[in-house]
Structure formats: structure tokens, C-alpha cells
Coordinates of C-alpha atoms and ligand atoms in Angstrom, one line a residue:
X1250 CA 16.9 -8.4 -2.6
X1251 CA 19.6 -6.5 -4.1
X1252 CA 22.1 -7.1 -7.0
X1253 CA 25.4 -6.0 -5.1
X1254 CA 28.2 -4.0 -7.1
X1255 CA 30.8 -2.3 -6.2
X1256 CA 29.5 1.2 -4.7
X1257 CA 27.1 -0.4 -2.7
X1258 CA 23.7 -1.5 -2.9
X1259 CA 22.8 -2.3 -7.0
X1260 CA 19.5 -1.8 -8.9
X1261 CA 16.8 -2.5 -6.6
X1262 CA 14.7 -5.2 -7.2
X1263 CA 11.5 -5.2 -8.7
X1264 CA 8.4 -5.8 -6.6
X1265 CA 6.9 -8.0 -9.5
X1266 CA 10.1 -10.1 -9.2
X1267 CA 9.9 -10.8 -5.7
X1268 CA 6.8 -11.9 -6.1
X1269 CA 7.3 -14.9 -8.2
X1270 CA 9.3 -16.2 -5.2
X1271 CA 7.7 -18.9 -3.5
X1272 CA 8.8 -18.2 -0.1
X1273 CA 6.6 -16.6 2.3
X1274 CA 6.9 -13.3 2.9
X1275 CA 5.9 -9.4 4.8
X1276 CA 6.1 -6.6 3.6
X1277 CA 5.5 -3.0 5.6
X1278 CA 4.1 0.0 5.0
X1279 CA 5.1 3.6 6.0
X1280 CA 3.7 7.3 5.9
X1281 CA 6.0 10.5 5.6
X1282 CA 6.0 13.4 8.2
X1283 CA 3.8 16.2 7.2
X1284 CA 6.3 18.9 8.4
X1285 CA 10.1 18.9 8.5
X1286 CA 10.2 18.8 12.6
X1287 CA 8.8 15.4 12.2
X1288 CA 11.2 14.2 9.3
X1289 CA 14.0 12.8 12.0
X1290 CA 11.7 10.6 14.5
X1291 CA 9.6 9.6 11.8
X1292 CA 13.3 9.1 9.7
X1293 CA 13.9 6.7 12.9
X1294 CA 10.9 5.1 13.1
X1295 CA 11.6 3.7 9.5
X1296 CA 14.6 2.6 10.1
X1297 CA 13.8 0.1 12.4
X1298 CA 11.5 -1.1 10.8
X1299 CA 13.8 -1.5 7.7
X1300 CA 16.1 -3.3 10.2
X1301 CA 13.6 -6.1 9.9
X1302 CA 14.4 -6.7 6.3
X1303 CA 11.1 -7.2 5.1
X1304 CA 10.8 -8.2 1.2
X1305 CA 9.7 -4.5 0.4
X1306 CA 8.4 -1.5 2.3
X1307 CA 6.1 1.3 1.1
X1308 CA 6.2 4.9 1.8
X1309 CA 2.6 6.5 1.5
X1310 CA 2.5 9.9 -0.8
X1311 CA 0.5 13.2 1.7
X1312 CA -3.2 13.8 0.1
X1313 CA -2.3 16.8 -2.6
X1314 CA 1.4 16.1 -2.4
X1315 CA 2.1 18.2 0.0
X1316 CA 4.4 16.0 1.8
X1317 CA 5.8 14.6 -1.5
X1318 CA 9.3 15.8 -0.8
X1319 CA 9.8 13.2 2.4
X1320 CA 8.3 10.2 0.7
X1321 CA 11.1 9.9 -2.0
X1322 CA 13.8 11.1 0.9
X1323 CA 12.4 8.3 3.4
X1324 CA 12.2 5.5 0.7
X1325 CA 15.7 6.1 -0.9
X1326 CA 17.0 6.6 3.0
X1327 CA 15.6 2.8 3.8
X1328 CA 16.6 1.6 0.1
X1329 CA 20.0 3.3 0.2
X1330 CA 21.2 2.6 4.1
X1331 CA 19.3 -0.9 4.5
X1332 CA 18.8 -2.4 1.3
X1333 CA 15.3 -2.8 1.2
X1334 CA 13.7 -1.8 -2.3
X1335 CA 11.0 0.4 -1.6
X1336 CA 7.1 0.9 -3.1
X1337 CA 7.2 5.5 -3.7
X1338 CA 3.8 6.1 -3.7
X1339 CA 2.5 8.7 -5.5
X1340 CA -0.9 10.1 -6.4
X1341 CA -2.1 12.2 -9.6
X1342 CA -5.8 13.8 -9.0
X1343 CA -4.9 17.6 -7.5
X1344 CA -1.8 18.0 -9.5
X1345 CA -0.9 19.2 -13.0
X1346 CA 1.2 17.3 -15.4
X1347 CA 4.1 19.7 -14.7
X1348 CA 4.4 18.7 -11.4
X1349 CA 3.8 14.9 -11.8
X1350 CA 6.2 14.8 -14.6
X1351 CA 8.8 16.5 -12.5
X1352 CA 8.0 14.0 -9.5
X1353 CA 8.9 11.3 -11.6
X1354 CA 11.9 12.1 -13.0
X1355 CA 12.7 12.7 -9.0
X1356 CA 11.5 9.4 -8.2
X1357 CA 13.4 7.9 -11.5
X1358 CA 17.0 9.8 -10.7
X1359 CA 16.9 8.4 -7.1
X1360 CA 16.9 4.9 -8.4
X1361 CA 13.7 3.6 -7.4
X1362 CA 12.1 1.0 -9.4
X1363 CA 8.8 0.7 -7.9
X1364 CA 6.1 3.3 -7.7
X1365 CA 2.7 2.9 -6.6
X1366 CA 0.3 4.5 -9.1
X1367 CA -3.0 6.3 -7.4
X1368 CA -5.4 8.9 -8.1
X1369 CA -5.7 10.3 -4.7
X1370 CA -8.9 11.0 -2.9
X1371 CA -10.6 14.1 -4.8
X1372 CA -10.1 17.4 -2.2
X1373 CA -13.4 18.7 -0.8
X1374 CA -12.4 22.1 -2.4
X1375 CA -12.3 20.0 -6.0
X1376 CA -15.4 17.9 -5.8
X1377 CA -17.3 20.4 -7.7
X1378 CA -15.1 21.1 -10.5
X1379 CA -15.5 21.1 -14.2
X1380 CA -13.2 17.5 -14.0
X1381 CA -12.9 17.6 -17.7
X1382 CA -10.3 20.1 -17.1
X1383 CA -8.0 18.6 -14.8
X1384 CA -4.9 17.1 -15.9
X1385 CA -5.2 13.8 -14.1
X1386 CA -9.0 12.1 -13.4
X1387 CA -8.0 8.7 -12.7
X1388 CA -5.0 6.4 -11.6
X1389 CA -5.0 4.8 -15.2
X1390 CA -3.4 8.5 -16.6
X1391 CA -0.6 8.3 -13.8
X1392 CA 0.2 5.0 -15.3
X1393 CA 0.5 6.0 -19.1
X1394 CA 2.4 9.1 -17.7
X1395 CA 4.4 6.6 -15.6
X1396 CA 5.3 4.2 -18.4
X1397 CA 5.9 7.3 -20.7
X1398 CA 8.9 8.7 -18.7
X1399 CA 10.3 5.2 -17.5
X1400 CA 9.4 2.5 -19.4
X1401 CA 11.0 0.1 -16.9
X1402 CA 9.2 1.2 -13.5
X1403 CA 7.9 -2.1 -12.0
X1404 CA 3.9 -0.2 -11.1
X1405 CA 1.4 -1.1 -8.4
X1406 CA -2.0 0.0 -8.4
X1407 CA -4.5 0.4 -5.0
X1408 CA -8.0 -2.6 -5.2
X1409 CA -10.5 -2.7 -3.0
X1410 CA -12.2 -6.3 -2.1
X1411 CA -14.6 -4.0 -0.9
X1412 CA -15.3 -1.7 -3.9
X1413 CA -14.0 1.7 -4.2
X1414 CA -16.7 4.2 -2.5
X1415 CA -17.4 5.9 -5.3
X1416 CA -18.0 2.9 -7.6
X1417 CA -21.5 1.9 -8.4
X1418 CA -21.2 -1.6 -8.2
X1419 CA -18.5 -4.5 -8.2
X1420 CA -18.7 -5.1 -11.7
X1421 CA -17.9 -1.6 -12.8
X1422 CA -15.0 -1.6 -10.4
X1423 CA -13.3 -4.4 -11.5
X1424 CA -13.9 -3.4 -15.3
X1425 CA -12.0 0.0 -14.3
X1426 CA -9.6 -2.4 -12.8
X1427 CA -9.1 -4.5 -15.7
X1428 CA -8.1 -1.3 -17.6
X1429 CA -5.8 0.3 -14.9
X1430 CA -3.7 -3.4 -15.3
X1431 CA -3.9 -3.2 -19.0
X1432 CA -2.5 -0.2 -19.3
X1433 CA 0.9 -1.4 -17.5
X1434 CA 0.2 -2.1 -13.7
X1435 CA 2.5 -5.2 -12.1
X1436 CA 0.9 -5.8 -9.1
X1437 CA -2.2 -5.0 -6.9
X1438 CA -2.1 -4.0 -3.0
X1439 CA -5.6 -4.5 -1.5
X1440 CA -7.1 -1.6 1.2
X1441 CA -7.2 -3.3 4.7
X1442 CA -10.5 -5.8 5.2
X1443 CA -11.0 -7.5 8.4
X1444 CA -12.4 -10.9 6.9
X1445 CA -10.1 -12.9 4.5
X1446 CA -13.5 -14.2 2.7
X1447 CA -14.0 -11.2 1.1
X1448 CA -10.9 -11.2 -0.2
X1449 CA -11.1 -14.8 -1.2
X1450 CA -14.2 -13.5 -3.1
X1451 CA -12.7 -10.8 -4.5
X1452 CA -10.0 -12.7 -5.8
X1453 CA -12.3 -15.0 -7.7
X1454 CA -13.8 -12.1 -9.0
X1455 CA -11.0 -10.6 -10.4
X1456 CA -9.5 -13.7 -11.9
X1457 CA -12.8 -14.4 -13.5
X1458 CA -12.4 -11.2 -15.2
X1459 CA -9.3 -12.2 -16.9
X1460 CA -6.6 -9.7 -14.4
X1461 CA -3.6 -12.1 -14.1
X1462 CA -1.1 -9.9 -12.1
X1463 CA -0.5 -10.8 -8.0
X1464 CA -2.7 -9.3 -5.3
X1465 CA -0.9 -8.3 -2.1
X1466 CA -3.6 -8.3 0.5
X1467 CA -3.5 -4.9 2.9
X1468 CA -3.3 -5.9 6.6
X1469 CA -3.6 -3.4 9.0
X1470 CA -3.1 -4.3 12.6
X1471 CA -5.5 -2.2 15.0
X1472 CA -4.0 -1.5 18.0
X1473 CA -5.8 0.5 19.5
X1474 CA -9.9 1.4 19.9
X1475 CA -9.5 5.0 18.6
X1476 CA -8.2 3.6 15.6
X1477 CA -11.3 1.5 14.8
X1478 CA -13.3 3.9 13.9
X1479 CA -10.5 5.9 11.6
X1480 CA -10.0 2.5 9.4
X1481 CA -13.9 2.0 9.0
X1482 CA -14.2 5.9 7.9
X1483 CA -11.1 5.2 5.6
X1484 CA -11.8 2.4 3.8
X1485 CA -14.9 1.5 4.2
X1486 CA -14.4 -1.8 6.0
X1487 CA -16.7 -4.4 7.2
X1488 CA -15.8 -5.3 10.9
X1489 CA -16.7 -9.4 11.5
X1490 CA -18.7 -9.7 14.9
X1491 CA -15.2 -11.8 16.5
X1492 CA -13.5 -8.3 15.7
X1493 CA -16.2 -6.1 17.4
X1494 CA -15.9 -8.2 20.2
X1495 CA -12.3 -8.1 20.9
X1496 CA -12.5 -4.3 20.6
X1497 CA -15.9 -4.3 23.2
X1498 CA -13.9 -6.3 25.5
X1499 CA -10.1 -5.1 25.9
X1500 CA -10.7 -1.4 23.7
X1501 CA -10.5 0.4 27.1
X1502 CA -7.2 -1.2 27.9
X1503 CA -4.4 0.0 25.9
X1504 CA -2.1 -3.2 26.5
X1505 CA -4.2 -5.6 26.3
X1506 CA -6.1 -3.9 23.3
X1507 CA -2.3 -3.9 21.7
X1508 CA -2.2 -7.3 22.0
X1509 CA -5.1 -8.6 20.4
X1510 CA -5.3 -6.6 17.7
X1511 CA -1.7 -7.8 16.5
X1512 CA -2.8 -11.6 17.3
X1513 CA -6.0 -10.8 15.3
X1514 CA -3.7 -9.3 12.4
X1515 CA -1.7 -12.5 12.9
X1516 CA -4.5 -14.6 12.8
X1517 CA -5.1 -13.0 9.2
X1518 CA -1.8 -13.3 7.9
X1519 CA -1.5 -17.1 8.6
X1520 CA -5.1 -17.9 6.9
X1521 CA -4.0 -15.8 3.7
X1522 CA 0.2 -18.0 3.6
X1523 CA -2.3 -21.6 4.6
X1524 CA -4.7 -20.2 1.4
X1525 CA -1.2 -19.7 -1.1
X1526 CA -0.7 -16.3 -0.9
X1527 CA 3.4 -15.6 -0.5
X1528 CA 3.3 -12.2 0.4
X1529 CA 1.2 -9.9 2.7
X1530 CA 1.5 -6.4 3.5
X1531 CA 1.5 -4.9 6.8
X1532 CA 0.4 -1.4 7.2
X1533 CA 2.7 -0.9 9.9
X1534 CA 1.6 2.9 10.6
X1535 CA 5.4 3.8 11.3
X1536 CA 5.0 1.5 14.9
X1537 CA 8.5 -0.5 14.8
X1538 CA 7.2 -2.6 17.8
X1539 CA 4.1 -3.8 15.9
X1540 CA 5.7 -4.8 12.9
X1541 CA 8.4 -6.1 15.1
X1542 CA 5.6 -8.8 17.1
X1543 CA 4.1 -9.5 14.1
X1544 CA 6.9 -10.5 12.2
X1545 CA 8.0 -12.5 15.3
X1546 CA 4.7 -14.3 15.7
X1547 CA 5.3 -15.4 12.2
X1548 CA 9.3 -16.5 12.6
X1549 CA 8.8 -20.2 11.8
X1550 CA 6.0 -19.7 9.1
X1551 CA 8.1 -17.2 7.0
X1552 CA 11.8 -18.9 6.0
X1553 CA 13.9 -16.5 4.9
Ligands
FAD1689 P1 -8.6 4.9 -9.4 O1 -8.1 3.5 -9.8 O2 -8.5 5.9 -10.4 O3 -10.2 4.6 -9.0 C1 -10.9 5.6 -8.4 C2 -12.4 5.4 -8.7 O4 -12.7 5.7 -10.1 C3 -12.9 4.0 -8.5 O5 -14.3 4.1 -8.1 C4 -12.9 3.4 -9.9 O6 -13.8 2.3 -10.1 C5 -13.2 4.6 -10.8 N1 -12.6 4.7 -12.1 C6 -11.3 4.3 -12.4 N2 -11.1 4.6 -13.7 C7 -12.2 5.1 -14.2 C8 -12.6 5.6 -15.5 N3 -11.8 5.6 -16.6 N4 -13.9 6.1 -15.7 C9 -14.7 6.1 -14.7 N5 -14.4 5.6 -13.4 C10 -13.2 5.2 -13.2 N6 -4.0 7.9 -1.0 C11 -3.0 8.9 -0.9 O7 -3.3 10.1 -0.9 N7 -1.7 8.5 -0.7 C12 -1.3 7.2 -0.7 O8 -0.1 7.0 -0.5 C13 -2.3 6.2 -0.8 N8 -1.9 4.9 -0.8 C14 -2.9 3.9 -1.0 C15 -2.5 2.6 -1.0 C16 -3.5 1.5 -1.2 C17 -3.0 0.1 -1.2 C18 -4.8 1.9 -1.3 C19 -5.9 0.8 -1.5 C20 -5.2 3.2 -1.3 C21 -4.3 4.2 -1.1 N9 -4.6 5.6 -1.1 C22 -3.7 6.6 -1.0 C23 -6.0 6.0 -1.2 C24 -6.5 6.2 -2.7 O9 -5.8 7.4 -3.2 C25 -8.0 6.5 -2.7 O10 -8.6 5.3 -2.4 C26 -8.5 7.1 -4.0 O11 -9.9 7.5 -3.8 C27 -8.6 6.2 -5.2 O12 -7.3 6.0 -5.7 P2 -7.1 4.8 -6.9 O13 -5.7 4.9 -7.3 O14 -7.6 3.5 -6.4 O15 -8.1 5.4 -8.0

């Protein structure tokens, strides 16, 4: 995934350019610690998951930025040590252009090529402001502002098969779509759904609107019942009946919960390779031993 020279690991690849591969492929997705006591196990926790090789791993960027600082220090520790290129996210909505423009250069000098462009979720303390002056009011400005420093970042943007919950309608979402691609965004990463049709859907949708650029559909495995009711708050999702079930019947016992939530997640994965998408990304939630099964549930489907 690297071009090797001779200090080391070269330029890191480009997420658009591993796309256009043909082989199947997982990606994994981590957060940052919120506080610097958690920076070492959660430092580990990457790792191994890094140790995997997957084709690309994100690191999520804290709500406000407040935990900005360990996003770029995890992803150029996994990029740097294990030769994984890495996603930096980084979000736009509570912060002013001084501080955005300074987190780029950051994310620019530390040799990362691929940055995840988002708006953030608006703070509660915000929600009533005068938006007209903020600095940033949608994803779309991170992206000229991302564009303007480096011309050569490869960018992802967030979609929702879903709709965003703040969107009145599909239509309008995927027009506000259209323009966050236009304005320079490589790829898509899809929030987590539970039923592939509604990304199949979505997907027509989208195409049918004229955006070109890959979708990497969001998988998150739950593993356990607690975490159900986090992911629907989250994003929104619809949970298929088979889904409900599973959680009914083993969500009161941890192991077996584990279990079928990663063969669910499986399940998933295998659909969206059999349907011709090449690469799908886990949100791994900084669990080494999930990402671990999942990948090895998939060792015969995914040639490297
Ligand atoms: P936008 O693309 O700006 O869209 C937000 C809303 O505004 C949508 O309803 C859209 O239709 C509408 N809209 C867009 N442009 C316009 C316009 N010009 N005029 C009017 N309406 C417009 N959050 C974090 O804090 N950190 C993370 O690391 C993180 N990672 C994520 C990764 C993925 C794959 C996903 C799907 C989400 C992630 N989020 C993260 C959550 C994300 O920040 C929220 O969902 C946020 O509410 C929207 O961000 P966005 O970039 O999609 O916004």
C-alpha cells in the first residue's frame, strides 16, 4: 500500500487509488482517547488492529475537536510504524478558520494524504446561534478550505442511505451531496445501516443523480445489547426484524451476543463483495478481537 524508499515507509497511498483495485477488501475504523491517560491502551488497541493490514484505517476526529491532538498522533503512529495509510478525520462546524487552517497544515506536515471532510454535529450550546456568523456551516467549506491548503489531499466525505437527520427529504440530501463531491470529494463512507437494500437503494439514487465517485459502505458490528440502542440514537438506523431478533434472544448473554453480532456483520459484508462492492468498512470501535474474527471469517473471500 506504500511506495517504499529509502527512510522507510514512502507517500502513502491514496484512498481513491486503492479503490480502483479490484480485489476485495476491509478497511477499519478507530476513535482517539479523550484524555491523555487513555492515549497508551487506546495507542495499543490500534496497533493491533493495524497488525491486520487492512487496506486503510480511519481515526474519528472528538465532537468540537477537543481530542484533535490524538487523531493525527494515532493515525501517523499506525501509518508511520505499520504502513497502513490512514483516513484523519476532521470536522469544521464549532471551529474558526484559524484553527482549521492550522489543523491542516498539521495534518499536511505529518504526511497524511487522506482526510475525511465533515461538518460535525452542531453543539447543543450552538443550535441557536446567528449561523450566518460562523466560520464553517457545512462539510462543503472544509473541503474548499481543504483543497485550498493542499491541493493534492485524496478527500472523503460522510452519506447517509438513510438521510442525514436534519435533511427534509432524500432528494435535498443527495442534491447537497452532489455539491459536497463537486466541490473536490474522492470518495464516500456510508453511516452504519443494518439492511444492505437500503443501501442498494441509495446507491441507485445517487448514481441517478449523476455522483460518480466510490461509496464505502459503513459496517458496524454490534456486539453487544447496550450498544443497540447507542447506534439507533446515532445514526438513525432502521433495525430489520432478523436483527431485533438476534438481539431479543442472545442480548442478555455477552458471549453469545458477541458472536452473532459479528456473524450478522459478516453476513453484511459478504452480500455487499457478492453485489461488487471491493471494499467495506468496519467500524471496529478500537475492539482488536472483533475486527480480528471478522477479518478471519472473511480469509478465503478477501485475497490479498
Ligand atoms: P454535511 O455534509 O455538511 O451535511 C449536514 C446536513 O446539512 C445534511 O442534512 C445536508 O443535507 C445539509 N447540507 C449540506 N450542505 C448544505 C447547504 N449548502 N445548504 C443547506 N443544507 C446543507 N462526527 C464527528 O464529530 N467526528 C467524526 O470523526 C465523524 N466521522 C463520521 C464518519 C462518517 C462515515 C459519518 C457518516 C459521520 C461521521 N461523523 C463524525 C458524524 C457527522 O459529523 C454528522 O453526521 C454531522 O451531523 C454531519 O456531518 P456531514 O459532514 O455529513 O455534514
Amino acid at each position: 500500500m506504500y511506495i517504499i524508499c529509502s527512510e522507510g515507509y514512502g507517500a502513502e497511498m491514496k484512498i481513491a487509488d486503492i479503490l480502483k483495485s479490484e480485489s476485495l477488501s476491509l478497511s477499519f475504523e478507530v476513535f482517539p482517547p479523550k484524555t491523555e491517560t487513555g492515549f497508551e491502551s487506546v495507542k495499543a488497541a490500534t496497533e493491533e488492529i493495524a497488525k491486520l493490514k487492512p487496506s486503510f484505517m480511519s481515526v474519528t476526529y472528538g465532537a468540537g475537536g477537543g481530542t484533535s491532538k490524538y487523531t493525527l498522533d494515532i493515525a501517523k503512529n499506525i501509518k508511520d510504524m505499520y504502513g497502513v495509510p490512514t483516513l484523519a478525520h476532521l470536522t469544521c462546524v464549532s471551529s474558526t478558520k484559524e484553527t482549521v487552517r492550522e489543523k491542516i497544515r498539521e495534518i499536511k506536515k505529518a504526511g497524511i494524504s487522506n482526510v475525511m471532510a465533515l461538518r460535525g454535529d452542531i453543539p447543543e450550546s450552538m443550535v441557536n446561534d446567528d449561523r450566518s456568523k460562523w466560520d464553517y456551516n457545512f462539510a462543503v467549506d472544509l473541503i474548499y478550505e481543504l483543497k485550498s491548503i493542499n491541493p493534492d489531499f485524496c478527500i472523503g466525505g460522510a452519506c447517509y442511505p438513510e438521510i442525514h437527520p436534519e435533511s427534509p427529504n432524500q432528494k435535498e440530501d443527495i442534491k447537497r451531496l452532489k455539491e459536497k463531491v463537486d466541490a473536490g470529494c474522492d470518495f464516500l463512507t456510508t453511516q452504519m445501516f443494518f439492511d444492505n437494500n437500503l443501501l442498494y437503494n441509495f446507491l441507485y439514487k445517487i448514481r441517478e443523480a449523476g455522483i460518480t465517485v466510490p461509496v464505502i459502505p459503513g459496517i458496524m458490528p454490534i456486539t453487544n445489547a447496550n450498544q443497540v440502542e447507542r447506534a439507533v440514537k446515532l445514526s438513525g438506523s432502521f433495525m430489520p426484524q432478523r436483527f431485533k431478533s438476534l438481539v431479543d434472544k442472545f442480548g442478555s448473554e455477552p458471549l453469545a451476543m458477541k458472536q452473532a453480532g459479528i456473524a450478522y456483520a459478516t453476513d453484511q459484508i459478504i452480500d455487499l463483495y457478492a453485489n461488487n462492492i471491493t471494499n467495506v468498512h468496519v467500524y471496529s470501535m478500537n475492539k482488536p478481537d472483533v475486527a480480528k474474527l471478522i477479518q478471519g471469517n472473511l480469509s478465503d473471500i478477501i485475497k490479498r
